[in-house]
Amino acid sequence: QVLLVESGGGSVQPGGSLRLSCVAGGLTVSRYSMAWFRQGPGSEGEGIAFIESDGTVVYGDDVRGRFAVWKDNIKNTLYLQMNNLKPEDTANYYCVAKTYGSPWAGGYRGQGTQVTVSS
């Protein structure tokens, strides 16, 4: 049984930072393509940071230069470092894991962790 558990969300002022974690159970993160998605109120899920099983990293335009994604294969955990946060970053952030070449929509996903950016 696969289980992805996110943590690290919270409330922060604009310009602040947070680090999100996604601990994986039942799969080995090094063998999966993984990503962080976010879903704001009234909007669909948006992929913002992707890391393939070969290590290739891709960021969405809205977060490039501010966010960083990486895997810790020993801890079997996916991370997202978020810097210079903006109010428009407010959303529920969740991680997704999939096998290479399969669609993200069919991947495993966690419940998410809420990030709120406001002054």
mmCIF file of C-alpha atoms in Angstrom:
data_model
loop_
_atom_site.group_PDB
_atom_site.id
_atom_site.type_symbol
_atom_site.label_atom_id
_atom_site.label_comp_id
_atom_site.label_asym_id
_atom_site.label_seq_id
_atom_site.Cartn_x
_atom_site.Cartn_y
_atom_site.Cartn_z
ATOM 1 C CA GLN A 1 0.000 0.000 0.000
ATOM 2 C CA VAL A 2 1.376 3.368 -1.043
ATOM 3 C CA LEU A 3 1.103 6.299 1.347
ATOM 4 C CA LEU A 4 2.364 9.842 0.775
ATOM 5 C CA VAL A 5 2.252 12.151 3.788
ATOM 6 C CA GLU A 6 2.977 15.860 3.445
ATOM 7 C CA SER A 7 3.966 18.243 6.220
ATOM 8 C CA GLY A 8 5.547 21.633 6.731
ATOM 9 C CA GLY A 9 2.737 23.925 5.694
ATOM 10 C CA GLY A 10 1.555 26.865 7.724
ATOM 11 C CA SER A 11 0.939 30.581 7.716
ATOM 12 C CA VAL A 12 3.701 32.955 6.699
ATOM 13 C CA GLN A 13 4.057 36.593 5.735
ATOM 14 C CA PRO A 14 4.938 37.647 2.197
ATOM 15 C CA GLY A 15 8.655 37.206 1.599
ATOM 16 C CA GLY A 16 8.873 34.350 4.057
ATOM 17 C CA SER A 17 9.991 30.761 3.544
ATOM 18 C CA LEU A 18 8.684 27.278 4.206
ATOM 19 C CA ARG A 19 10.000 23.787 3.587
ATOM 20 C CA LEU A 20 7.511 21.077 2.740
ATOM 21 C CA SER A 21 8.168 17.367 3.128
ATOM 22 C CA CYS A 22 6.492 14.370 1.545
ATOM 23 C CA VAL A 23 7.362 11.082 3.215
ATOM 24 C CA ALA A 24 6.694 8.074 1.021
ATOM 25 C CA GLY A 25 5.662 4.635 2.246
ATOM 26 C CA GLY A 26 5.210 1.633 0.009
ATOM 27 C CA LEU A 27 7.349 2.979 -2.813
ATOM 28 C CA THR A 28 10.968 3.980 -3.353
ATOM 29 C CA VAL A 29 11.210 7.645 -4.315
ATOM 30 C CA SER A 30 14.391 7.130 -6.314
ATOM 31 C CA ARG A 31 12.494 4.895 -8.719
ATOM 32 C CA TYR A 32 9.550 7.213 -9.245
ATOM 33 C CA SER A 33 8.947 10.506 -10.933
ATOM 34 C CA MET A 34 7.601 12.863 -8.305
ATOM 35 C CA ALA A 35 6.119 16.302 -8.229
ATOM 36 C CA TRP A 36 4.560 18.975 -6.095
ATOM 37 C CA PHE A 37 1.151 20.228 -7.096
ATOM 38 C CA ARG A 38 -0.943 22.926 -5.503
ATOM 39 C CA GLN A 39 -4.617 23.731 -5.516
ATOM 40 C CA GLY A 40 -5.983 27.083 -4.504
ATOM 41 C CA PRO A 41 -9.595 27.899 -3.624
ATOM 42 C CA GLY A 42 -11.836 27.427 -6.638
ATOM 43 C CA SER A 43 -9.026 26.322 -8.919
ATOM 44 C CA GLU A 44 -7.710 23.098 -10.364
ATOM 45 C CA GLY A 45 -4.498 21.418 -9.279
ATOM 46 C CA GLU A 46 -1.359 22.972 -10.773
ATOM 47 C CA GLY A 47 1.953 21.177 -11.106
ATOM 48 C CA ILE A 48 4.737 23.473 -9.938
ATOM 49 C CA ALA A 49 7.863 21.357 -9.456
ATOM 50 C CA PHE A 50 8.741 18.054 -11.076
ATOM 51 C CA ILE A 51 11.639 15.689 -10.537
ATOM 52 C CA GLU A 52 11.943 12.688 -12.776
ATOM 53 C CA SER A 53 13.405 9.331 -11.796
ATOM 54 C CA ASP A 54 16.557 10.282 -13.728
ATOM 55 C CA GLY A 55 16.934 13.468 -11.675
ATOM 56 C CA THR A 56 15.687 15.921 -14.271
ATOM 57 C CA VAL A 57 13.986 18.887 -12.583
ATOM 58 C CA VAL A 58 11.387 21.199 -14.111
ATOM 59 C CA TYR A 59 9.670 24.161 -12.463
ATOM 60 C CA GLY A 60 6.520 26.022 -13.328
ATOM 61 C CA ASP A 61 6.920 29.606 -14.465
ATOM 62 C CA ASP A 62 5.288 30.989 -11.316
ATOM 63 C CA VAL A 63 7.815 29.431 -8.947
ATOM 64 C CA ARG A 64 11.048 29.164 -10.917
ATOM 65 C CA GLY A 65 13.845 30.904 -9.056
ATOM 66 C CA ARG A 66 11.948 30.867 -5.747
ATOM 67 C CA PHE A 67 11.227 27.177 -5.118
ATOM 68 C CA ALA A 68 13.530 24.168 -5.119
ATOM 69 C CA VAL A 69 12.604 20.482 -5.223
ATOM 70 C CA TRP A 70 14.757 17.493 -4.361
ATOM 71 C CA LYS A 71 14.614 13.926 -3.099
ATOM 72 C CA ASP A 72 16.383 12.407 -0.125
ATOM 73 C CA ASN A 73 16.663 8.782 -1.150
ATOM 74 C CA ILE A 74 17.881 7.686 2.291
ATOM 75 C CA LYS A 75 14.879 9.225 4.023
ATOM 76 C CA ASN A 76 12.623 8.273 1.114
ATOM 77 C CA THR A 77 11.280 11.812 1.158
ATOM 78 C CA LEU A 78 10.498 14.534 -1.357
ATOM 79 C CA TYR A 79 11.102 18.155 -0.342
ATOM 80 C CA LEU A 80 10.037 21.566 -1.546
ATOM 81 C CA GLN A 81 11.872 24.644 -0.337
ATOM 82 C CA MET A 82 9.772 27.739 -0.894
ATOM 83 C CA ASN A 83 11.387 31.172 -0.624
ATOM 84 C CA ASN A 84 10.093 34.692 -1.192
ATOM 85 C CA LEU A 85 6.538 33.510 -0.782
ATOM 86 C CA LYS A 86 3.725 35.602 -2.239
ATOM 87 C CA PRO A 87 0.018 35.766 -1.377
ATOM 88 C CA GLU A 88 -0.755 34.037 -4.671
ATOM 89 C CA ASP A 89 1.195 31.005 -3.435
ATOM 90 C CA THR A 90 -1.616 30.325 -0.959
ATOM 91 C CA ALA A 91 -2.909 26.816 -1.680
ATOM 92 C CA ASN A 92 -3.039 23.229 -0.543
ATOM 93 C CA TYR A 93 0.235 21.616 -1.608
ATOM 94 C CA TYR A 94 0.380 17.905 -2.305
ATOM 95 C CA CYS A 95 2.923 15.502 -3.719
ATOM 96 C CA VAL A 96 2.374 13.023 -6.516
ATOM 97 C CA ALA A 97 4.394 9.950 -7.460
ATOM 98 C CA LYS A 98 4.184 8.082 -10.739
ATOM 99 C CA THR A 99 6.159 5.681 -12.832
ATOM 100 C CA TYR A 100 8.161 7.100 -15.727
ATOM 101 C CA GLY A 101 6.053 7.730 -18.827
ATOM 102 C CA SER A 102 2.683 7.413 -17.118
ATOM 103 C CA PRO A 103 0.350 10.394 -16.665
ATOM 104 C CA TRP A 104 0.508 12.509 -13.516
ATOM 105 C CA ALA A 105 -3.252 12.287 -13.227
ATOM 106 C CA GLY A 106 -2.950 8.574 -12.551
ATOM 107 C CA GLY A 107 -0.239 8.817 -9.939
ATOM 108 C CA TYR A 108 -0.355 8.351 -6.201
ATOM 109 C CA ARG A 109 -1.049 11.529 -4.254
ATOM 110 C CA GLY A 110 -1.113 12.634 -0.664
ATOM 111 C CA GLN A 111 -3.734 14.655 1.190
ATOM 112 C CA GLY A 112 -1.673 17.801 1.141
ATOM 113 C CA THR A 113 -0.557 20.508 3.513
ATOM 114 C CA GLN A 114 -1.992 24.010 3.575
ATOM 115 C CA VAL A 115 0.179 27.038 2.893
ATOM 116 C CA THR A 116 -1.214 30.484 3.583
ATOM 117 C CA VAL A 117 0.703 33.638 2.711
ATOM 118 C CA SER A 118 -0.717 36.858 4.055
ATOM 119 C CA SER A 119 0.266 39.956 5.963
#
